[in-house]
Short mmCIF file of C-alpha atoms and ligand atoms in Angstrom, two decimals:
data_model
loop_
_atom_site.label_atom_id
_atom_site.label_comp_id
_atom_site.label_asym_id
_atom_site.label_seq_id
_atom_site.Cartn_x
_atom_site.Cartn_y
_atom_site.Cartn_z
CA MET A 22 5.24 2.97 -1.00
CA PRO A 23 3.89 3.10 2.18
CA LEU A 24 0.94 1.01 3.40
CA LYS A 25 -1.54 2.86 4.17
CA ASN A 26 -3.45 2.11 6.72
CA ALA A 27 -6.41 2.31 7.83
CA ASN A 28 -7.07 3.98 4.28
CA THR A 29 -10.48 4.75 3.63
CA PHE A 30 -11.92 5.58 -0.01
CA SER A 31 -15.80 5.55 -1.36
CA SER A 32 -17.22 4.33 -4.78
CA PRO A 33 -16.88 7.19 -6.95
CA ALA A 34 -20.14 8.23 -8.86
CA GLY A 35 -20.11 6.90 -12.27
CA PHE A 36 -22.53 3.28 -12.79
CA THR A 37 -26.10 4.06 -11.53
CA THR A 38 -28.89 1.61 -14.02
CA VAL A 39 -32.30 0.53 -12.64
CA ASN A 40 -32.64 -3.62 -12.58
CA CYS A 41 -29.28 -4.40 -11.36
CA ARG A 42 -27.77 -4.73 -8.10
CA ARG A 43 -25.98 -2.40 -6.62
CA LEU A 44 -22.31 -2.40 -4.41
CA TYR A 45 -21.39 -0.13 -2.15
CA MET A 46 -16.83 -1.26 -1.64
CA GLU A 47 -15.23 -0.19 1.53
CA THR A 48 -11.52 -0.39 1.25
CA TYR A 49 -8.87 -0.08 4.66
CA GLY A 50 -5.01 -1.35 4.53
CA CYS A 51 -2.38 -0.82 1.70
CA GLN A 52 -2.31 0.36 -1.74
CA MET A 53 -2.73 -3.42 -2.68
CA ASN A 54 -5.95 -4.10 -0.87
CA VAL A 55 -7.05 -0.22 -3.00
CA SER A 56 -5.87 -1.90 -5.68
CA ASP A 57 -7.55 -4.97 -5.49
CA SER A 58 -10.49 -3.70 -4.50
CA GLU A 59 -10.84 -2.43 -8.28
CA VAL A 60 -9.91 -6.19 -9.45
CA VAL A 61 -13.86 -6.98 -7.68
CA ILE A 62 -15.30 -3.65 -8.54
CA SER A 63 -14.14 -5.52 -11.93
CA ILE A 64 -15.55 -8.46 -11.65
CA MET A 65 -18.64 -7.71 -9.85
CA LYS A 66 -19.03 -5.09 -12.68
CA ASP A 67 -19.15 -8.15 -15.21
CA ASN A 68 -21.93 -10.23 -13.78
CA ASP A 69 -23.96 -7.46 -14.21
CA VAL A 70 -24.08 -5.97 -10.10
CA VAL A 71 -22.91 -1.85 -10.06
CA HIS A 72 -20.76 0.30 -8.04
CA THR A 73 -22.73 2.53 -6.43
CA PRO A 74 -21.23 5.63 -3.98
CA ASP A 75 -23.37 5.72 -1.67
CA ILE A 76 -24.24 2.99 1.11
CA ASN A 77 -28.10 3.68 1.03
CA GLN A 78 -28.83 2.21 -2.69
CA ALA A 79 -26.77 -0.30 -2.27
CA ASP A 80 -28.20 -4.51 -2.13
CA ILE A 81 -24.95 -5.63 -0.78
CA ILE A 82 -21.97 -4.33 0.78
CA LEU A 83 -18.16 -5.32 0.80
CA ILE A 84 -15.60 -4.42 3.62
CA ASN A 85 -11.57 -5.11 1.86
CA THR A 86 -10.26 -5.53 5.74
CA CYS A 87 -6.66 -5.37 6.99
CA SER A 88 -5.39 -6.65 10.44
CA ILE A 89 -1.66 -5.66 10.01
CA ARG A 90 -2.65 -4.13 13.57
CA GLU A 91 -5.27 -4.65 16.38
CA ASN A 92 -6.44 -0.85 16.06
CA ALA A 93 -6.63 -2.13 11.88
CA GLU A 94 -8.71 -4.26 12.97
CA GLN A 95 -11.17 -2.58 15.66
CA ARG A 96 -11.16 -0.11 12.68
CA ILE A 97 -13.65 -2.95 10.61
CA TRP A 98 -15.81 -3.93 13.96
CA GLY A 99 -16.68 -0.83 13.93
CA ARG A 100 -17.54 0.14 10.82
CA LEU A 101 -19.55 -3.25 10.65
CA ASP A 102 -21.61 -2.53 13.64
CA VAL A 103 -22.41 0.54 11.76
CA PHE A 104 -24.04 -1.89 9.12
CA ARG A 105 -25.84 -3.68 11.10
CA GLN A 106 -27.98 -0.37 11.66
CA ILE A 107 -29.14 -0.69 7.99
CA LYS A 108 -29.44 -4.27 7.65
CA LYS A 109 -31.81 -3.37 10.42
CA THR A 110 -33.84 -1.77 7.97
CA LYS A 111 -32.99 -3.26 5.22
CA PRO A 112 -33.05 -7.71 5.67
CA ASP A 113 -32.43 -7.91 2.45
CA LEU A 114 -29.19 -6.55 2.19
CA ILE A 115 -26.66 -9.32 1.57
CA VAL A 116 -22.82 -8.14 3.76
CA GLY A 117 -19.61 -9.24 2.91
CA VAL A 118 -16.60 -9.51 4.51
CA ILE A 119 -13.38 -9.69 2.51
CA GLY A 120 -9.96 -9.06 2.05
CA CYS A 121 -7.04 -9.36 4.80
CA MET A 122 -9.55 -9.97 8.35
CA ALA A 123 -11.52 -12.59 6.05
CA GLU A 124 -8.61 -14.60 5.00
CA ARG A 125 -7.26 -14.40 8.81
CA LEU A 126 -10.67 -15.05 10.16
CA LYS A 127 -12.55 -16.79 8.24
CA GLU A 128 -15.44 -19.12 9.74
CA LYS A 129 -14.62 -17.10 13.68
CA LEU A 130 -16.21 -14.35 11.21
CA LEU A 131 -19.29 -15.87 10.00
CA GLU A 132 -20.07 -17.57 13.94
CA GLU A 133 -19.18 -14.57 15.37
CA GLU A 134 -20.33 -12.36 14.02
CA LYS A 135 -24.72 -13.60 12.83
CA LEU A 136 -24.39 -9.66 9.97
CA VAL A 137 -22.15 -11.65 8.58
CA ASP A 138 -23.74 -12.80 4.64
CA LEU A 139 -19.61 -13.46 2.72
CA VAL A 140 -16.31 -14.01 3.73
CA ILE A 141 -14.46 -14.30 0.32
CA GLY A 142 -10.26 -14.57 1.14
CA PRO A 143 -7.96 -12.48 -1.28
CA ASP A 144 -7.43 -15.12 -3.73
CA ALA A 145 -10.74 -16.31 -4.11
CA TYR A 146 -12.43 -13.25 -5.89
CA ARG A 147 -13.58 -14.83 -8.98
CA GLU A 148 -15.18 -17.06 -6.82
CA LEU A 149 -17.74 -13.80 -5.95
CA PRO A 150 -20.37 -14.08 -8.32
CA VAL A 151 -21.12 -17.30 -6.87
CA LEU A 152 -20.58 -17.06 -3.78
CA LEU A 153 -22.79 -13.42 -4.01
CA GLU A 154 -25.88 -16.15 -5.09
CA GLU A 155 -25.70 -18.47 -2.40
CA ALA A 156 -25.66 -15.63 -0.21
CA GLY A 157 -28.43 -14.57 -1.91
CA THR A 158 -30.02 -18.01 -0.48
CA GLY A 159 -30.11 -17.13 3.01
CA GLN A 160 -26.78 -19.38 2.89
CA ARG A 161 -23.58 -18.28 4.71
CA ALA A 162 -20.69 -17.95 2.21
CA ILE A 163 -16.97 -18.60 2.76
CA ASN A 164 -14.40 -19.30 0.50
CA VAL A 165 -10.89 -18.20 2.28
CA LEU A 166 -8.72 -21.43 -0.11
CA LEU A 167 -4.94 -19.82 -0.98
CA SER A 168 -3.27 -19.46 -4.63
CA ARG A 169 -0.36 -20.66 -5.50
CA GLU A 170 -0.72 -19.10 -9.47
CA GLU A 171 -3.93 -16.96 -8.79
CA THR A 172 -2.36 -13.09 -10.07
CA TYR A 173 -5.77 -11.90 -11.42
CA ALA A 174 -3.75 -11.08 -14.32
CA ASP A 175 -6.54 -11.22 -16.34
CA ILE A 176 -8.43 -8.79 -15.23
CA SER A 177 -8.76 -5.38 -16.37
CA PRO A 178 -9.54 -3.43 -12.85
CA VAL A 179 -12.51 -0.20 -12.73
CA ARG A 180 -10.43 2.64 -11.19
CA THR A 181 -11.79 3.83 -8.61
CA GLY A 182 -8.67 6.90 -7.81
CA LYS A 183 -10.01 10.50 -7.08
CA ASN A 184 -8.14 11.34 -10.12
CA ASN A 185 -7.30 10.12 -13.41
CA VAL A 186 -3.13 10.49 -13.36
CA SER A 187 -2.47 7.59 -10.94
CA ALA A 188 -3.18 4.18 -11.12
CA PHE A 189 -2.02 1.36 -9.33
CA VAL A 190 -0.39 -2.00 -11.61
CA SER A 191 0.43 -5.40 -9.31
CA ILE A 192 3.20 -7.34 -9.84
CA MET A 193 2.62 -10.15 -7.66
CA ARG A 194 0.74 -10.96 -4.64
CA GLY A 195 1.13 -12.74 -1.28
CA CYS A 196 4.47 -13.01 0.69
CA ASN A 197 7.79 -15.37 1.37
CA ASN A 198 9.52 -12.77 4.19
CA PHE A 199 7.87 -14.08 7.14
CA CYS A 200 8.98 -11.16 8.98
CA SER A 201 8.24 -12.26 12.56
CA TYR A 202 5.99 -9.71 13.07
CA CYS A 203 3.70 -9.32 10.36
CA VAL A 204 0.52 -11.05 9.36
CA VAL A 205 0.84 -10.47 4.76
CA PRO A 206 2.14 -14.22 4.50
CA TYR A 207 -0.28 -16.01 5.72
CA THR A 208 -3.18 -13.16 4.99
CA ARG A 209 -1.96 -13.36 0.89
CA GLY A 210 -0.16 -16.12 1.09
CA GLU A 211 3.10 -17.47 -1.07
CA GLU A 212 4.70 -14.94 -2.43
CA ARG A 213 4.44 -15.27 -7.05
CA SER A 214 4.95 -12.90 -9.56
CA ARG A 215 2.39 -11.52 -12.80
CA ASP A 216 2.81 -12.61 -16.02
CA PRO A 217 5.61 -9.71 -17.79
CA GLU A 218 3.02 -9.62 -21.16
CA SER A 219 -0.01 -8.82 -18.61
CA ILE A 220 1.21 -6.11 -16.88
CA PHE A 221 3.52 -3.98 -19.92
CA ARG A 222 -0.96 -4.77 -21.33
CA GLU A 223 -2.23 -3.01 -18.64
CA ILE A 224 0.16 0.14 -18.48
CA GLY A 225 -0.42 0.33 -22.41
CA GLY A 226 -3.77 0.85 -21.40
CA LEU A 227 -3.75 3.03 -18.76
CA SER A 228 -1.21 5.20 -21.05
CA ALA A 229 -3.97 5.19 -23.60
CA GLY A 230 -6.68 6.19 -21.01
CA GLY A 231 -4.57 9.37 -20.31
CA TYR A 232 -2.83 7.90 -16.86
CA ARG A 233 0.25 9.63 -16.12
CA GLU A 234 1.98 8.36 -13.47
CA VAL A 235 1.81 4.59 -12.35
CA THR A 236 2.96 2.36 -9.16
CA LEU A 237 4.32 -1.32 -9.38
CA LEU A 238 2.17 -3.23 -6.40
CA GLY A 239 4.06 -5.71 -4.78
CA GLN A 240 5.26 -6.88 -0.38
CA ASN A 241 8.44 -6.68 -1.84
CA VAL A 242 8.48 -5.59 -5.41
CA ASN A 243 12.34 -6.26 -5.63
CA SER A 244 12.20 -10.63 -5.87
CA TYR A 245 9.59 -10.17 -9.03
CA GLY A 246 10.82 -12.88 -10.67
CA TRP A 247 9.43 -14.27 -14.16
CA GLY A 248 10.95 -17.33 -15.98
CA LYS A 249 13.52 -18.34 -13.80
CA ASN A 250 12.98 -21.70 -15.48
CA PRO A 251 15.74 -22.13 -18.42
CA GLY A 252 14.74 -22.25 -22.28
CA THR A 253 12.31 -19.37 -20.61
CA THR A 254 13.14 -15.35 -20.64
CA SER A 255 13.64 -14.01 -17.25
CA THR A 256 12.16 -11.25 -16.54
CA ASP A 257 14.41 -9.64 -13.26
CA PHE A 258 11.93 -6.41 -10.35
CA SER A 259 15.34 -4.41 -12.83
CA ASP A 260 13.96 -5.16 -16.67
CA LEU A 261 10.39 -5.21 -15.43
CA LEU A 262 10.99 -1.45 -14.79
CA GLU A 263 13.83 -0.35 -17.49
CA LYS A 264 11.55 -1.72 -19.43
CA SER A 265 7.72 0.00 -18.31
CA ALA A 266 9.56 3.66 -17.69
CA VAL A 267 11.45 3.05 -22.07
CA GLU A 268 7.80 2.04 -23.54
CA TYR A 269 5.71 3.82 -21.96
CA PRO A 270 7.99 7.23 -21.83
CA ASP A 271 4.86 10.14 -21.12
CA LEU A 272 4.09 7.79 -17.70
CA ARG A 273 6.31 8.23 -14.54
CA ILE A 274 6.75 4.81 -12.92
CA ARG A 275 5.94 4.54 -9.48
CA PHE A 276 7.18 1.34 -7.41
CA SER A 277 6.34 -0.15 -3.81
CA THR A 278 7.49 -1.63 -1.75
CA SER A 279 11.01 -2.40 -2.14
CA HIS A 280 13.10 -5.20 0.84
CA PRO A 281 16.36 -3.47 1.72
CA ARG A 282 17.69 -6.58 1.87
CA ASP A 283 17.31 -7.37 -1.90
CA ILE A 284 18.09 -3.85 -3.28
CA SER A 285 20.34 -4.27 -6.46
CA ASP A 286 22.90 -1.50 -7.49
CA LYS A 287 21.19 -2.37 -11.25
CA LEU A 288 18.02 -1.46 -9.69
CA LEU A 289 19.04 1.92 -8.44
CA HIS A 290 20.99 1.40 -11.90
CA THR A 291 18.00 1.83 -13.39
CA ILE A 292 16.54 4.61 -11.51
CA ALA A 293 19.39 6.58 -12.24
CA ARG A 294 19.76 6.36 -15.84
CA ASN A 295 15.66 6.50 -16.32
CA PRO A 296 14.13 10.00 -15.55
CA ASN A 297 10.41 8.56 -15.78
CA ILE A 298 10.98 6.41 -13.14
CA CYS A 299 10.34 8.48 -10.09
CA LYS A 300 13.70 9.01 -7.86
CA HIS A 301 11.92 7.87 -4.93
CA ILE A 302 12.35 4.79 -2.46
CA HIS A 303 10.24 3.39 0.82
CA LEU A 304 12.55 1.11 1.62
CA PRO A 305 11.23 0.00 5.43
CA ALA A 306 14.00 -0.55 8.04
CA GLN A 307 11.73 -1.13 10.56
CA SER A 308 14.54 -0.76 13.46
CA GLY A 309 17.64 0.54 14.15
CA SER A 310 19.23 -2.85 15.75
CA SER A 311 21.05 -5.18 14.81
CA ARG A 312 19.50 -7.39 17.50
CA ILE A 313 14.92 -6.29 16.86
CA LEU A 314 16.64 -6.88 13.52
CA LYS A 315 17.32 -10.30 13.79
CA LEU A 316 14.03 -11.15 16.36
CA MET A 317 12.24 -10.00 13.19
CA ASN A 318 13.40 -11.89 10.75
CA ARG A 319 14.26 -9.03 8.25
CA GLY A 320 17.55 -10.58 6.89
CA TYR A 321 19.87 -7.59 7.13
CA SER A 322 21.83 -5.70 10.29
CA ARG A 323 21.46 -1.97 10.65
CA GLU A 324 25.12 -2.24 8.54
CA GLU A 325 24.00 -3.71 5.95
CA TYR A 326 21.12 -0.95 6.27
CA LEU A 327 22.50 1.65 6.21
CA GLU A 328 25.34 0.58 3.25
CA ARG A 329 21.97 0.32 1.04
CA ILE A 330 21.30 4.11 1.93
CA ALA A 331 24.85 4.18 1.33
CA ALA A 332 24.42 3.84 -2.58
CA ILE A 333 21.56 5.01 -2.70
CA ARG A 334 22.31 8.68 -2.63
CA SER A 335 25.16 7.67 -4.13
CA ILE A 336 24.18 6.20 -7.79
CA ILE A 337 21.22 7.96 -6.97
CA ASN A 338 20.95 11.35 -8.00
CA ASP A 339 18.56 13.62 -4.88
CA CYS A 340 16.71 10.49 -4.25
CA ALA A 341 13.88 10.27 -1.01
CA ILE A 342 13.95 8.12 1.08
CA SER A 343 11.04 6.39 2.87
CA THR A 344 10.61 4.02 6.12
CA ASP A 345 8.36 2.47 8.14
CA ILE A 346 9.63 2.37 11.41
CA ILE A 347 7.80 -0.44 14.38
CA THR A 348 8.71 1.12 17.92
CA GLY A 349 8.08 -1.58 21.57
CA PHE A 350 8.61 -4.78 19.19
CA CYS A 351 9.50 -7.76 21.69
CA SER A 352 12.71 -6.68 23.94
CA GLU A 353 13.36 -3.04 22.69
CA THR A 354 15.62 -1.45 25.58
CA GLU A 355 15.87 2.03 25.45
CA GLU A 356 19.22 1.28 24.24
CA ASP A 357 17.75 -0.37 21.55
CA HIS A 358 15.54 3.03 20.45
CA MET A 359 18.40 5.47 20.83
CA GLN A 360 19.75 3.18 17.82
CA THR A 361 16.61 3.59 15.80
CA LEU A 362 16.99 7.52 16.35
CA SER A 363 20.09 7.46 15.36
CA LEU A 364 19.32 5.51 12.00
CA MET A 365 16.37 7.43 11.13
CA GLU A 366 19.26 10.38 11.24
CA GLU A 367 21.65 8.92 9.57
CA ALA A 368 19.25 7.79 6.91
CA ALA A 369 17.68 11.57 7.03
CA TYR A 370 14.04 10.19 5.53
CA ASP A 371 12.07 12.17 3.87
CA PHE A 372 9.81 11.14 5.28
CA ALA A 373 8.32 8.40 7.14
CA TYR A 374 5.73 5.90 8.66
CA MET A 375 5.60 4.55 11.99
CA PHE A 376 3.50 2.10 14.21
CA LYS A 377 3.71 0.85 18.20
CA TYR A 378 4.33 -2.72 18.40
CA SER A 379 1.06 -5.02 17.79
CA GLU A 380 1.19 -8.25 18.43
CA ARG A 381 -0.83 -10.21 15.61
CA PRO A 382 -1.70 -13.87 16.77
CA GLY A 383 -0.15 -17.14 14.84
CA THR A 384 3.29 -14.90 14.14
CA ASP A 385 6.60 -16.29 15.08
CA ALA A 386 6.80 -13.53 16.88
CA ALA A 387 3.99 -14.12 18.70
CA GLU A 388 4.24 -17.91 19.37
CA LYS A 389 8.16 -17.65 20.16
CA LEU A 390 8.96 -14.13 21.52
CA ARG A 391 7.08 -11.94 24.48
CA ASP A 392 5.19 -8.79 23.80
CA ASP A 393 7.40 -6.69 26.76
CA VAL A 394 7.58 -3.60 26.24
CA PRO A 395 4.84 -1.53 28.41
CA GLU A 396 2.22 0.28 26.26
CA GLU A 397 3.61 3.44 27.88
CA ILE A 398 7.68 3.13 27.18
CA LYS A 399 5.54 2.23 23.50
CA SER A 400 3.69 5.42 22.84
CA LYS A 401 6.63 7.25 24.14
CA ARG A 402 8.87 6.12 22.14
CA LEU A 403 6.74 6.49 19.29
CA THR A 404 6.68 10.41 20.11
CA GLY A 405 10.04 10.87 20.03
CA ILE A 406 10.22 8.35 17.66
CA ILE A 407 7.76 11.17 15.50
CA LYS A 408 9.20 14.32 16.66
CA LEU A 409 13.29 13.16 15.59
CA GLN A 410 10.83 12.77 12.14
CA GLY A 411 9.41 15.21 11.85
CA ARG A 412 12.70 17.83 11.92
CA LEU A 413 13.88 15.33 9.77
CA SER A 414 11.00 16.16 7.49
CA ALA A 415 12.03 20.01 8.17
CA ARG A 416 15.45 20.16 6.97
CA SER A 417 14.86 17.92 3.75
CA LYS A 418 12.11 20.24 3.10
CA ALA A 419 14.23 23.47 3.73
CA ALA A 420 17.06 21.62 1.79
CA ASP A 421 14.44 22.57 -1.12
CA LEU A 422 14.03 25.34 -1.27
CA GLY A 423 15.14 27.75 -4.46
CA LYS A 424 14.60 24.22 -6.66
CA THR A 425 13.12 24.03 -9.00
CA PHE A 426 10.65 20.71 -9.56
CA ARG A 427 8.90 18.87 -12.46
CA VAL A 428 5.31 18.76 -10.63
CA LEU A 429 3.23 16.14 -12.04
CA VAL A 430 -0.28 18.14 -11.28
CA GLU A 431 -3.30 15.80 -9.58
CA GLY A 432 -5.60 18.30 -9.07
CA ARG A 433 -6.98 21.46 -6.71
CA SER A 434 -5.21 21.91 -2.95
CA LYS A 435 -8.18 21.46 -0.16
CA LYS A 436 -7.20 24.38 1.50
CA SER A 437 -7.14 27.25 -1.69
CA GLU A 438 -9.63 27.59 -4.79
CA LEU A 439 -6.92 29.37 -6.48
CA GLU A 440 -4.13 26.83 -6.30
CA LEU A 441 -3.68 23.11 -7.49
CA TYR A 442 -1.07 20.47 -5.83
CA GLY A 443 1.20 17.87 -7.52
CA ARG A 444 3.81 15.72 -6.16
CA SER A 445 7.53 16.13 -7.63
CA SER A 446 9.37 12.45 -9.12
CA GLN A 447 10.67 12.63 -4.99
CA ASN A 448 6.97 12.18 -3.67
CA LYS A 449 6.78 15.32 -2.20
CA VAL A 450 3.16 17.40 -2.67
CA VAL A 451 4.02 20.49 -3.80
CA VAL A 452 1.27 22.83 -3.93
CA PHE A 453 1.39 26.73 -6.55
CA PRO A 454 -1.09 29.01 -8.33
CA ASP A 455 -2.83 27.96 -10.63
CA THR A 456 -2.43 29.11 -14.25
CA GLY A 457 -4.83 27.23 -15.73
CA LEU A 458 -3.23 23.22 -15.43
CA LYS A 459 -5.57 20.31 -15.70
CA PRO A 460 -4.65 17.49 -13.93
CA GLY A 461 -2.37 15.32 -15.70
CA ASP A 462 -0.08 18.40 -16.48
CA TYR A 463 3.30 19.19 -15.94
CA ALA A 464 3.88 21.96 -14.12
CA ASN A 465 7.99 23.58 -13.24
CA ILE A 466 7.94 24.92 -9.94
CA LYS A 467 10.13 26.76 -7.78
CA VAL A 468 10.33 26.03 -4.55
CA THR A 469 10.06 29.61 -1.50
CA ARG A 470 9.07 27.87 1.43
CA PHE A 471 7.34 24.97 3.46
CA THR A 472 4.34 23.60 5.99
CA PRO A 473 4.38 20.28 7.46
CA ALA A 474 2.87 18.82 4.86
CA THR A 475 4.13 20.29 1.71
CA LEU A 476 5.85 23.16 -0.64
CA ILE A 477 5.26 25.77 -1.83
CA GLY A 478 6.58 27.70 -5.30
CA LEU A 479 5.68 29.50 -8.36
CA PRO A 480 5.42 28.37 -12.19
CA VAL A 481 8.47 28.97 -14.02
N1 SAH B 29 5.88 -5.20 2.37
C1 SAH B 29 6.08 -3.93 3.20
C2 SAH B 29 4.75 -3.81 4.45
C3 SAH B 29 3.90 -4.29 5.01
S1 SAH B 29 2.56 -3.98 5.88
C4 SAH B 29 7.44 -4.05 4.19
O1 SAH B 29 8.06 -5.05 4.00
O2 SAH B 29 8.20 -2.98 3.62
C5 SAH B 29 3.37 -2.20 6.65
C6 SAH B 29 3.99 -1.64 7.78
O3 SAH B 29 3.29 -2.31 8.71
C7 SAH B 29 5.47 -2.62 7.78
O4 SAH B 29 6.67 -2.16 7.30
C8 SAH B 29 5.83 -2.49 9.41
O5 SAH B 29 6.34 -1.36 9.66
C9 SAH B 29 4.17 -2.70 10.03
N2 SAH B 29 3.77 -4.08 10.47
C10 SAH B 29 3.69 -4.65 9.56
N3 SAH B 29 3.46 -5.55 10.84
C11 SAH B 29 3.39 -4.89 11.89
C12 SAH B 29 2.46 -5.29 13.10
N4 SAH B 29 2.44 -6.64 13.69
N5 SAH B 29 2.92 -4.95 14.34
C13 SAH B 29 3.44 -2.97 14.50
N6 SAH B 29 3.45 -2.40 12.70
C14 SAH B 29 3.41 -4.04 11.62
FE1 SF4 B 30 5.31 -8.39 6.04
FE2 SF4 B 30 7.89 -8.63 6.01
FE3 SF4 B 30 6.10 -9.56 4.44
FE4 SF4 B 30 6.42 -6.99 4.44
S1 SF4 B 30 8.20 -7.87 4.33
S2 SF4 B 30 4.63 -7.87 4.10
S3 SF4 B 30 7.12 -7.36 6.50
S4 SF4 B 30 6.79 -10.51 5.77
FE1 F3S B 31 -2.27 -4.15 3.29
FE2 F3S B 31 -3.57 -4.93 5.34
FE3 F3S B 31 -3.60 -6.95 4.23
S1 F3S B 31 -1.28 -4.00 5.28
S2 F3S B 31 -1.61 -6.62 2.91
S3 F3S B 31 -4.82 -5.46 3.43
S4 F3S B 31 -2.99 -7.39 6.42
#
């Protein structure tokens, strides 16, 4: 699923005691970061640090950061300015930067930013309690070591989602793909998969706790693999998905992100066969031009990508497909841009996340290619892409008119007290009149109209 960059959530209420130190957290970046923050809160809780949703109550502020684009980092600097103001009135406050930006900037964060007491990379969260003690004695504490093994498999995340319906489960960490524009392999380290038994245990716990949906997370879930060595049982992503779906028929299973190069027919048949595996695949194309895809080191051509789209359409009935697009990558011409637009038309995406290329220091593109598409052109192309996707999304919703979807209720609609909202298997938001259902219930909803963001319907 889309990495909703620069997503923020604050700590939910629930834990307050008088003697413990209080932690306030903010999380930016992708779902992986949201999931990591839940691990961090769990580690802190085991060390008598309680979680508060109120920044003014905090003894410790941790900000879990994202480096994916420059504007993601800008936003973090903005928040650090706000924390600086708070620290002026509260000198004992500990401020920590964790996550991808901590990994990318390392000591620099401590040197340039006198405010920061603590810098911790994504593989060092177990060290938090020790580093916190160091920071408490006035030292500046840092651990940005990346690991080949760490998957936090044994840690039970403290769920911070808005409802008790849907939860994230990390199944792997890191990435080995080295797409030339991308900072993730540098901030998150080598790809490693988590022991399937620990994954099933976590899913089982969620199911027993009343959850109705889990999203299995990895940067490239299709390369999940456990027990590839001789003599051990091997589990690939398709096996993991099927076993989760069969063992927990009450749960809906989602997953993200799929890499177009590795999405196999075996996986598509597994999705088609299991009613509780959601019919939605996030398959980021990035560009529609084979020349640009090559420069991006994506490992597939336009034709190969479209062949996978055709395979999805032929194997899975009514499967939503979404994408990420980067516009204005190094040397992108008007012709390349047109190819992206035509690929989007051909793939007929249900939704898309669209970005202007942002050069990231240290990546292959930054070292070897020139970021030579002028900002105005990037903006103009992005506008064109967003407009086209608006039309494609509307077309996709129009095609749903009159159809009935099984919707998992998530909560009350933001716009009206009298309406509920939930999601279809295709991951489309559906709004409908409140008939007394609760979050976690299912409703069969017939679509009667739609807005740019949602389907609207009536219970049948
Ligand atoms: N692992 C996932 C996505 C990781 S980041 C995948 O491979 O699809 C989420 C999205 O951010 C990417 O799909 C890409 O579209 C975008 N992105 C990554 N690096 C970027 C950069 N330097 N500039 C602009 N967008 C970028
Ligand atoms: Fe980045 Fe590519 Fe890995 Fe996705 S697959 S995280 S875009 S390097
Ligand atoms: Fe995610 Fe941003 Fe890191 S997208 S992996 S938090 S750089």
